[in-house]
């Protein structure tokens, strides 16, 4: 370098021999992460998957004796539940949440989940952390019966903090055209069956964190007697995956439709599958929400309506079935170790011309011991 070049560098502040690593993207760490996640991706497979990891796209052969197959797709994320995982440095469960949020949306229309692709955005690639996340995703895919067909891990220095990450995924499923479950199948007299949730699932964490951590100053590592474990462990309880349970129910009973209870709560999500002219009348006295819901409501002085619009309140999935198949449907769920109960019935609306979704679900009574 000449004296003139050196002077120019001092004047401009230029950095010689800049690199991607110096800018914050570690390609070597990314390659190491791929090595660690490969075994997890391999165990979450199906016979229809063609090829392996490393291609620019995943290949899936749609085999089977389908008459008129319809593909269904659902995309979702995990939300601010990730902040809890990052705060206690536990990353092996949120992947299951990611799968659940996608495949449990798919099965609402009767679709069998076929495969899932994930997207992981990180501030800094820590191979071991990425491997924990993907291990959870693979666990979820195995439980749902779908393949982890591929995905993407992107490092975003300067945009995200080093220890932060975000997750999203898209799942694809298939259902015969004449087997698609939809609101037009629902009839007056049908029975609404609830399937118990495993806790908060993956919704309402912004409110839960505000109430318990910011206002309540509770310790994520602290033991909570009502839970029998730490607050962090309770908040990271994975979302239940109902996909195979719902498919088993379809095979054994006359299921009209399902409703996945996520953001918006029980009433708003169930209203999406109730046709105009009908109303689902639900009884709160048929179940008691888990202690985590009571803790949030009491600590935050949260009104009941706000709780019910934010959280699942203990109901993770709802099935609407023909009345004559109620006992059979409950027997199938019980045999599959799914907590379930009759939540209510479908009736004709007093205002059949109303187009408002809010008029299609009525919650009455009070929860016992809540």
Tab-separated table of C-alpha atoms in Angstrom:
chain	number	residue	atom	x	y	z
A	1	UNK	CA	0.000	0.000	0.000
A	2	UNK	CA	1.410	3.399	-0.928
A	3	UNK	CA	1.523	6.326	1.456
A	4	UNK	CA	-1.250	7.907	-0.600
A	5	UNK	CA	-3.436	4.769	-0.260
A	6	UNK	CA	-2.825	4.636	3.482
A	7	UNK	CA	-3.758	8.285	3.825
A	8	UNK	CA	-6.934	7.657	1.868
A	9	UNK	CA	-7.875	4.787	4.206
A	10	UNK	CA	-7.340	6.991	7.267
A	11	UNK	CA	-9.411	9.760	5.727
A	12	UNK	CA	-12.343	7.636	4.580
A	13	UNK	CA	-12.275	5.106	7.388
A	14	UNK	CA	-12.431	2.288	4.831
A	15	UNK	CA	-11.902	-1.236	6.116
A	16	UNK	CA	-9.620	-3.310	3.885
A	17	UNK	CA	-10.466	-6.936	3.091
A	18	UNK	CA	-14.065	-6.828	4.288
A	19	UNK	CA	-15.812	-10.218	4.522
A	20	UNK	CA	-19.296	-11.641	5.013
A	21	UNK	CA	-18.197	-12.993	8.411
A	22	UNK	CA	-16.972	-9.556	9.451
A	23	UNK	CA	-20.380	-8.197	8.455
A	24	UNK	CA	-22.002	-10.673	10.814
A	25	UNK	CA	-22.933	-13.654	8.620
A	26	UNK	CA	-21.045	-16.835	9.495
A	27	UNK	CA	-21.321	-19.251	6.569
A	28	UNK	CA	-19.288	-21.884	8.425
A	29	UNK	CA	-21.743	-21.797	11.343
A	30	UNK	CA	-24.576	-22.188	8.875
A	31	UNK	CA	-22.970	-25.261	7.367
A	32	UNK	CA	-22.412	-26.708	10.828
A	33	UNK	CA	-26.086	-26.120	11.620
A	34	UNK	CA	-27.074	-28.059	8.492
A	35	UNK	CA	-24.914	-30.972	9.650
A	36	UNK	CA	-26.656	-31.009	13.018
A	37	UNK	CA	-30.216	-30.773	11.675
A	38	UNK	CA	-29.852	-33.353	8.886
A	39	UNK	CA	-30.573	-36.386	11.130
A	40	UNK	CA	-33.736	-34.714	12.438
A	41	UNK	CA	-34.995	-33.940	8.939
A	42	UNK	CA	-34.341	-37.531	7.845
A	43	UNK	CA	-36.467	-39.024	10.614
A	44	UNK	CA	-39.396	-36.753	9.745
A	45	UNK	CA	-40.119	-38.204	6.327
A	46	UNK	CA	-42.688	-40.074	4.260
A	47	UNK	CA	-42.349	-42.541	1.363
A	48	UNK	CA	-43.497	-39.861	-1.091
A	49	UNK	CA	-40.441	-37.669	-0.434
A	50	UNK	CA	-37.996	-37.699	-3.347
A	51	UNK	CA	-34.299	-36.988	-2.930
A	52	UNK	CA	-32.756	-35.564	0.214
A	53	UNK	CA	-31.569	-32.341	1.767
A	54	UNK	CA	-29.410	-29.915	-0.158
A	55	UNK	CA	-31.541	-29.248	-3.205
A	56	UNK	CA	-33.076	-25.909	-4.068
A	57	UNK	CA	-36.554	-27.312	-3.523
A	58	UNK	CA	-38.176	-30.284	-1.852
A	59	UNK	CA	-39.853	-32.903	-4.016
A	60	UNK	CA	-42.966	-34.806	-2.979
A	61	UNK	CA	-44.727	-37.360	-5.206
A	62	UNK	CA	-48.490	-37.230	-4.709
A	63	UNK	CA	-49.085	-40.985	-4.727
A	64	UNK	CA	-52.262	-42.845	-3.882
A	65	UNK	CA	-55.618	-43.662	-5.399
A	66	UNK	CA	-57.007	-40.157	-5.213
A	67	UNK	CA	-60.140	-39.528	-7.273
A	68	UNK	CA	-60.169	-35.726	-7.150
A	69	UNK	CA	-57.429	-34.548	-4.775
A	70	UNK	CA	-57.503	-31.006	-3.452
A	71	UNK	CA	-54.349	-29.526	-1.960
A	72	UNK	CA	-54.674	-27.425	1.194
A	73	UNK	CA	-51.990	-25.104	2.576
A	74	UNK	CA	-51.585	-23.272	5.878
A	75	UNK	CA	-48.870	-20.891	7.079
A	76	UNK	CA	-48.242	-19.718	10.625
A	77	UNK	CA	-45.642	-18.912	13.262
A	78	UNK	CA	-45.208	-19.236	17.014
A	79	UNK	CA	-45.465	-15.577	18.021
A	80	UNK	CA	-44.051	-14.086	21.197
A	81	UNK	CA	-43.935	-17.452	22.942
A	82	UNK	CA	-40.454	-17.458	21.425
A	83	UNK	CA	-39.466	-14.691	23.858
A	84	UNK	CA	-39.976	-17.135	26.727
A	85	UNK	CA	-37.855	-19.806	25.019
A	86	UNK	CA	-35.087	-17.289	24.393
A	87	UNK	CA	-35.257	-15.931	27.945
A	88	UNK	CA	-34.655	-19.343	29.550
A	89	UNK	CA	-32.486	-20.708	26.728
A	90	UNK	CA	-34.757	-23.678	26.017
A	91	UNK	CA	-35.430	-24.220	22.323
A	92	UNK	CA	-36.480	-27.865	21.909
A	93	UNK	CA	-40.251	-27.380	22.204
A	94	UNK	CA	-41.149	-24.334	20.086
A	95	UNK	CA	-40.674	-26.350	16.902
A	96	UNK	CA	-43.600	-28.553	17.942
A	97	UNK	CA	-45.662	-25.394	18.382
A	98	UNK	CA	-44.777	-24.342	14.847
A	99	UNK	CA	-45.942	-27.640	13.376
A	100	UNK	CA	-49.126	-27.671	15.452
A	101	UNK	CA	-50.181	-24.202	14.384
A	102	UNK	CA	-49.955	-25.214	10.728
A	103	UNK	CA	-51.194	-28.814	10.597
A	104	UNK	CA	-54.081	-28.221	12.996
A	105	UNK	CA	-55.316	-25.506	10.643
A	106	UNK	CA	-55.053	-27.927	7.709
A	107	UNK	CA	-57.118	-30.659	9.297
A	108	UNK	CA	-60.052	-28.312	9.893
A	109	UNK	CA	-61.098	-28.880	6.265
A	110	UNK	CA	-60.372	-32.611	6.533
A	111	UNK	CA	-56.947	-32.481	4.881
A	112	UNK	CA	-54.222	-34.970	5.773
A	113	UNK	CA	-50.922	-33.114	6.355
A	114	UNK	CA	-48.330	-34.239	3.795
A	115	UNK	CA	-45.294	-32.048	4.335
A	116	UNK	CA	-44.031	-28.896	5.997
A	117	UNK	CA	-41.315	-26.382	5.182
A	118	UNK	CA	-39.918	-24.098	7.859
A	119	UNK	CA	-38.212	-20.707	7.883
A	120	UNK	CA	-35.890	-19.771	10.744
A	121	UNK	CA	-34.619	-16.180	10.939
A	122	UNK	CA	-31.810	-15.655	13.450
A	123	UNK	CA	-29.686	-12.741	14.566
A	124	UNK	CA	-26.665	-15.025	14.775
A	125	UNK	CA	-26.454	-18.688	13.806
A	126	UNK	CA	-25.666	-20.822	16.829
A	127	UNK	CA	-25.676	-24.333	15.341
A	128	UNK	CA	-26.687	-26.046	18.573
A	129	UNK	CA	-29.672	-23.735	19.052
A	130	UNK	CA	-30.829	-24.213	15.464
A	131	UNK	CA	-30.494	-27.971	15.940
A	132	UNK	CA	-32.727	-27.853	19.050
A	133	UNK	CA	-35.374	-25.893	17.150
A	134	UNK	CA	-35.337	-28.283	14.196
A	135	UNK	CA	-35.408	-31.293	16.510
A	136	UNK	CA	-38.687	-29.943	17.870
A	137	UNK	CA	-40.013	-29.355	14.353
A	138	UNK	CA	-39.112	-32.927	13.416
A	139	UNK	CA	-40.828	-34.230	16.565
A	140	UNK	CA	-43.959	-32.343	15.577
A	141	UNK	CA	-43.875	-33.614	12.006
A	142	UNK	CA	-43.513	-37.212	13.179
A	143	UNK	CA	-46.465	-36.755	15.532
A	144	UNK	CA	-48.555	-35.176	12.771
A	145	UNK	CA	-47.569	-37.818	10.234
A	146	UNK	CA	-46.111	-35.341	7.756
A	147	UNK	CA	-42.649	-34.941	6.251
A	148	UNK	CA	-40.228	-32.128	6.994
A	149	UNK	CA	-39.530	-31.445	3.340
A	150	UNK	CA	-36.987	-28.678	3.802
A	151	UNK	CA	-36.612	-25.134	4.969
A	152	UNK	CA	-34.393	-22.109	5.283
A	153	UNK	CA	-32.203	-20.657	8.013
A	154	UNK	CA	-31.360	-16.995	7.452
A	155	UNK	CA	-28.884	-14.946	9.491
A	156	UNK	CA	-29.913	-11.299	9.954
A	157	UNK	CA	-27.140	-9.357	11.750
A	158	UNK	CA	-28.073	-5.785	12.510
A	159	UNK	CA	-31.763	-6.549	12.061
A	160	UNK	CA	-32.116	-8.983	14.959
A	161	UNK	CA	-30.199	-9.347	18.206
A	162	UNK	CA	-27.702	-12.214	18.294
A	163	UNK	CA	-29.774	-14.417	20.612
A	164	UNK	CA	-33.114	-13.730	18.927
A	165	UNK	CA	-34.897	-15.762	16.285
A	166	UNK	CA	-38.293	-16.024	14.655
A	167	UNK	CA	-40.041	-19.054	13.165
A	168	UNK	CA	-42.608	-19.585	10.451
A	169	UNK	CA	-43.694	-22.513	8.326
A	170	UNK	CA	-46.065	-23.625	5.614
A	171	UNK	CA	-47.736	-27.028	5.652
A	172	UNK	CA	-49.448	-28.690	2.696
A	173	UNK	CA	-52.110	-31.384	2.896
A	174	UNK	CA	-54.560	-33.228	0.667
A	175	UNK	CA	-58.263	-34.039	0.830
A	176	UNK	CA	-60.709	-35.505	-1.653
A	177	UNK	CA	-62.914	-32.801	-3.181
A	178	UNK	CA	-66.126	-34.444	-2.018
A	179	UNK	CA	-64.733	-34.910	1.516
A	180	UNK	CA	-63.853	-31.274	2.209
A	181	UNK	CA	-65.290	-30.243	5.576
A	182	UNK	CA	-66.987	-26.828	5.488
A	183	UNK	CA	-69.713	-24.795	7.209
A	184	UNK	CA	-72.325	-25.919	4.676
A	185	UNK	CA	-72.265	-29.385	6.270
A	186	UNK	CA	-73.381	-28.090	9.678
A	187	UNK	CA	-77.000	-28.747	10.649
A	188	UNK	CA	-79.294	-27.757	13.514
A	189	UNK	CA	-79.115	-30.463	16.168
A	190	UNK	CA	-75.425	-31.200	15.599
A	191	UNK	CA	-73.282	-31.643	18.705
A	192	UNK	CA	-70.191	-29.595	19.548
A	193	UNK	CA	-67.389	-31.634	21.126
A	194	UNK	CA	-64.431	-29.921	22.778
A	195	UNK	CA	-60.888	-31.285	22.782
A	196	UNK	CA	-58.819	-30.085	25.720
A	197	UNK	CA	-55.788	-27.886	25.160
A	198	UNK	CA	-52.363	-28.476	26.674
A	199	UNK	CA	-52.258	-24.922	28.034
A	200	UNK	CA	-51.927	-21.562	26.315
A	201	UNK	CA	-50.758	-23.244	23.085
A	202	UNK	CA	-49.237	-20.429	20.982
A	203	UNK	CA	-51.622	-17.520	21.409
A	204	UNK	CA	-51.969	-14.667	23.888
A	205	UNK	CA	-48.345	-14.595	24.996
A	206	UNK	CA	-48.028	-10.836	24.633
A	207	UNK	CA	-50.734	-10.429	27.278
A	208	UNK	CA	-49.449	-13.320	29.407
A	209	UNK	CA	-45.913	-11.917	29.433
A	210	UNK	CA	-47.155	-8.398	30.196
A	211	UNK	CA	-49.218	-9.599	33.160
A	212	UNK	CA	-46.926	-12.239	34.650
A	213	UNK	CA	-43.439	-10.981	33.849
A	214	UNK	CA	-43.647	-7.212	33.419
A	215	UNK	CA	-46.378	-6.348	35.910
A	216	UNK	CA	-46.148	-9.369	38.186
A	217	UNK	CA	-42.328	-9.608	38.184
A	218	UNK	CA	-42.627	-13.392	38.308
A	219	UNK	CA	-39.480	-15.470	37.821
A	220	UNK	CA	-39.555	-17.798	34.804
A	221	UNK	CA	-37.331	-20.207	36.755
A	222	UNK	CA	-39.432	-19.984	39.909
A	223	UNK	CA	-41.537	-22.967	41.000
A	224	UNK	CA	-45.307	-22.377	40.924
A	225	UNK	CA	-47.270	-24.660	43.212
A	226	UNK	CA	-50.417	-24.664	41.050
A	227	UNK	CA	-48.389	-25.931	38.087
A	228	UNK	CA	-46.080	-28.321	39.900
A	229	UNK	CA	-43.187	-26.912	37.881
A	230	UNK	CA	-41.551	-23.606	36.988
A	231	UNK	CA	-43.416	-20.770	35.297
A	232	UNK	CA	-41.131	-21.041	32.276
A	233	UNK	CA	-41.852	-24.748	31.874
A	234	UNK	CA	-45.584	-24.093	32.078
A	235	UNK	CA	-45.436	-21.325	29.482
A	236	UNK	CA	-43.372	-23.506	27.137
A	237	UNK	CA	-45.757	-26.479	27.254
A	238	UNK	CA	-46.039	-27.374	23.536
A	239	UNK	CA	-49.218	-26.854	21.565
A	240	UNK	CA	-51.145	-30.094	21.241
A	241	UNK	CA	-51.128	-31.568	17.732
A	242	UNK	CA	-54.642	-32.807	16.919
A	243	UNK	CA	-54.158	-33.652	13.225
A	244	UNK	CA	-54.093	-37.451	13.512
A	245	UNK	CA	-56.816	-37.429	16.171
A	246	UNK	CA	-59.091	-35.443	13.861
A	247	UNK	CA	-58.359	-37.721	10.903
A	248	UNK	CA	-59.173	-40.751	13.056
A	249	UNK	CA	-62.427	-39.063	14.045
A	250	UNK	CA	-63.335	-38.429	10.400
A	251	UNK	CA	-62.775	-42.120	9.633
A	252	UNK	CA	-65.116	-43.301	12.400
A	253	UNK	CA	-67.848	-40.671	12.733
A	254	UNK	CA	-69.921	-38.217	10.740
A	255	UNK	CA	-67.884	-35.070	11.325
A	256	UNK	CA	-69.376	-31.894	9.899
A	257	UNK	CA	-66.374	-29.666	10.512
A	258	UNK	CA	-63.665	-28.683	12.986
A	259	UNK	CA	-62.514	-25.384	14.463
A	260	UNK	CA	-58.915	-24.815	15.582
A	261	UNK	CA	-59.033	-22.511	18.598
A	262	UNK	CA	-56.225	-19.987	18.197
A	263	UNK	CA	-56.074	-16.168	18.249
A	264	UNK	CA	-59.570	-14.809	18.795
A	265	UNK	CA	-60.539	-17.569	21.183
A	266	UNK	CA	-63.314	-20.126	21.173
A	267	UNK	CA	-66.216	-17.964	20.011
A	268	UNK	CA	-64.493	-16.182	17.138
A	269	UNK	CA	-62.861	-19.310	15.706
A	270	UNK	CA	-65.941	-21.508	15.990
A	271	UNK	CA	-68.031	-18.770	14.359
A	272	UNK	CA	-65.900	-19.146	11.222
A	273	UNK	CA	-67.394	-22.598	10.578
A	274	UNK	CA	-71.004	-21.934	11.605
A	275	UNK	CA	-73.226	-20.992	8.661
A	276	UNK	CA	-75.660	-18.088	8.635
A	277	UNK	CA	-78.968	-18.960	10.282
A	278	UNK	CA	-77.443	-21.252	12.918
A	279	UNK	CA	-75.873	-20.636	16.313
A	280	UNK	CA	-73.595	-22.759	18.484
A	281	UNK	CA	-74.777	-22.628	22.097
A	282	UNK	CA	-71.897	-23.515	24.397
A	283	UNK	CA	-71.932	-24.155	28.141
A	284	UNK	CA	-69.051	-22.810	30.235
A	285	UNK	CA	-70.091	-25.108	33.096
A	286	UNK	CA	-68.876	-28.144	31.141
A	287	UNK	CA	-65.206	-27.474	31.934
A	288	UNK	CA	-62.756	-25.687	34.209
A	289	UNK	CA	-59.861	-23.829	32.518
A	290	UNK	CA	-56.355	-24.798	33.665
A	291	UNK	CA	-54.653	-22.838	36.488
A	292	UNK	CA	-52.497	-20.817	34.049
A	293	UNK	CA	-55.626	-19.045	32.784
A	294	UNK	CA	-56.807	-18.249	36.308
A	295	UNK	CA	-53.378	-16.897	37.221
A	296	UNK	CA	-53.332	-14.520	34.250
A	297	UNK	CA	-56.889	-13.351	34.877
A	298	UNK	CA	-56.319	-12.728	38.582
A	299	UNK	CA	-52.873	-11.125	38.346
A	300	UNK	CA	-53.871	-8.874	35.475
A	301	UNK	CA	-57.479	-8.253	36.509
A	302	UNK	CA	-58.376	-9.255	32.965
A	303	UNK	CA	-62.079	-9.184	32.144
A	304	UNK	CA	-63.665	-12.484	31.161
A	305	UNK	CA	-64.529	-11.324	27.639
A	306	UNK	CA	-60.924	-10.249	27.091
A	307	UNK	CA	-59.662	-13.608	28.373
A	308	UNK	CA	-62.009	-15.458	26.022
A	309	UNK	CA	-61.009	-13.346	23.017
A	310	UNK	CA	-57.286	-13.794	23.714
A	311	UNK	CA	-56.816	-17.369	24.968
A	312	UNK	CA	-58.214	-20.793	24.145
A	313	UNK	CA	-59.304	-21.124	27.806
A	314	UNK	CA	-58.656	-24.866	27.745
A	315	UNK	CA	-60.278	-25.791	24.421
A	316	UNK	CA	-57.742	-26.399	21.668
A	317	UNK	CA	-59.921	-27.941	18.957
A	318	UNK	CA	-63.646	-28.323	18.422
A	319	UNK	CA	-65.474	-30.958	16.386
A	320	UNK	CA	-69.036	-30.537	15.173
A	321	UNK	CA	-70.566	-33.988	14.684
A	322	UNK	CA	-73.909	-35.534	13.776
A	323	UNK	CA	-75.918	-36.092	17.002
A	324	UNK	CA	-76.221	-39.845	16.471
A	325	UNK	CA	-72.414	-40.124	16.335
A	326	UNK	CA	-71.695	-38.237	19.566
A	327	UNK	CA	-70.881	-41.324	21.652
A	328	UNK	CA	-68.794	-42.858	18.878
A	329	UNK	CA	-66.824	-39.643	18.397
A	330	UNK	CA	-66.098	-39.335	22.105
A	331	UNK	CA	-65.049	-42.985	22.275
A	332	UNK	CA	-62.559	-42.462	19.434
A	333	UNK	CA	-61.039	-39.418	21.138
A	334	UNK	CA	-60.918	-41.095	24.531
A	335	UNK	CA	-59.168	-44.130	23.028
A	336	UNK	CA	-56.579	-41.738	21.612
A	337	UNK	CA	-56.085	-40.145	25.057
A	338	UNK	CA	-57.623	-36.833	24.035
A	339	UNK	CA	-59.489	-35.082	26.847
A	340	UNK	CA	-62.946	-34.350	25.429
A	341	UNK	CA	-66.483	-33.395	26.429
A	342	UNK	CA	-69.787	-32.226	24.955
A	343	UNK	CA	-69.497	-28.463	24.834
A	344	UNK	CA	-72.879	-27.588	23.370
A	345	UNK	CA	-75.208	-27.940	20.404
A	346	UNK	CA	-76.060	-26.246	17.129
A	347	UNK	CA	-79.460	-24.537	17.049
A	348	UNK	CA	-81.415	-22.348	14.697
A	349	UNK	CA	-80.735	-18.661	15.175
A	350	UNK	CA	-83.413	-16.306	16.448
A	351	UNK	CA	-82.125	-13.865	13.832
A	352	UNK	CA	-81.493	-16.058	10.765
A	353	UNK	CA	-80.841	-13.064	8.502
A	354	UNK	CA	-77.959	-11.755	10.599
A	355	UNK	CA	-74.609	-11.905	8.795
A	356	UNK	CA	-72.505	-11.006	11.849
A	357	UNK	CA	-70.120	-13.762	12.916
A	358	UNK	CA	-70.530	-12.693	16.539
A	359	UNK	CA	-74.152	-13.856	16.496
A	360	UNK	CA	-73.204	-17.435	15.565
A	361	UNK	CA	-71.711	-18.539	18.901
A	362	UNK	CA	-73.242	-18.076	22.344
A	363	UNK	CA	-71.311	-18.841	25.534
A	364	UNK	CA	-73.499	-19.124	28.627
A	365	UNK	CA	-73.042	-19.969	32.289
A	366	UNK	CA	-69.899	-19.893	34.435
A	367	UNK	CA	-66.858	-22.140	34.718
A	368	UNK	CA	-66.896	-24.249	37.899
A	369	UNK	CA	-64.019	-23.635	40.362
A	370	UNK	CA	-62.505	-20.861	38.224
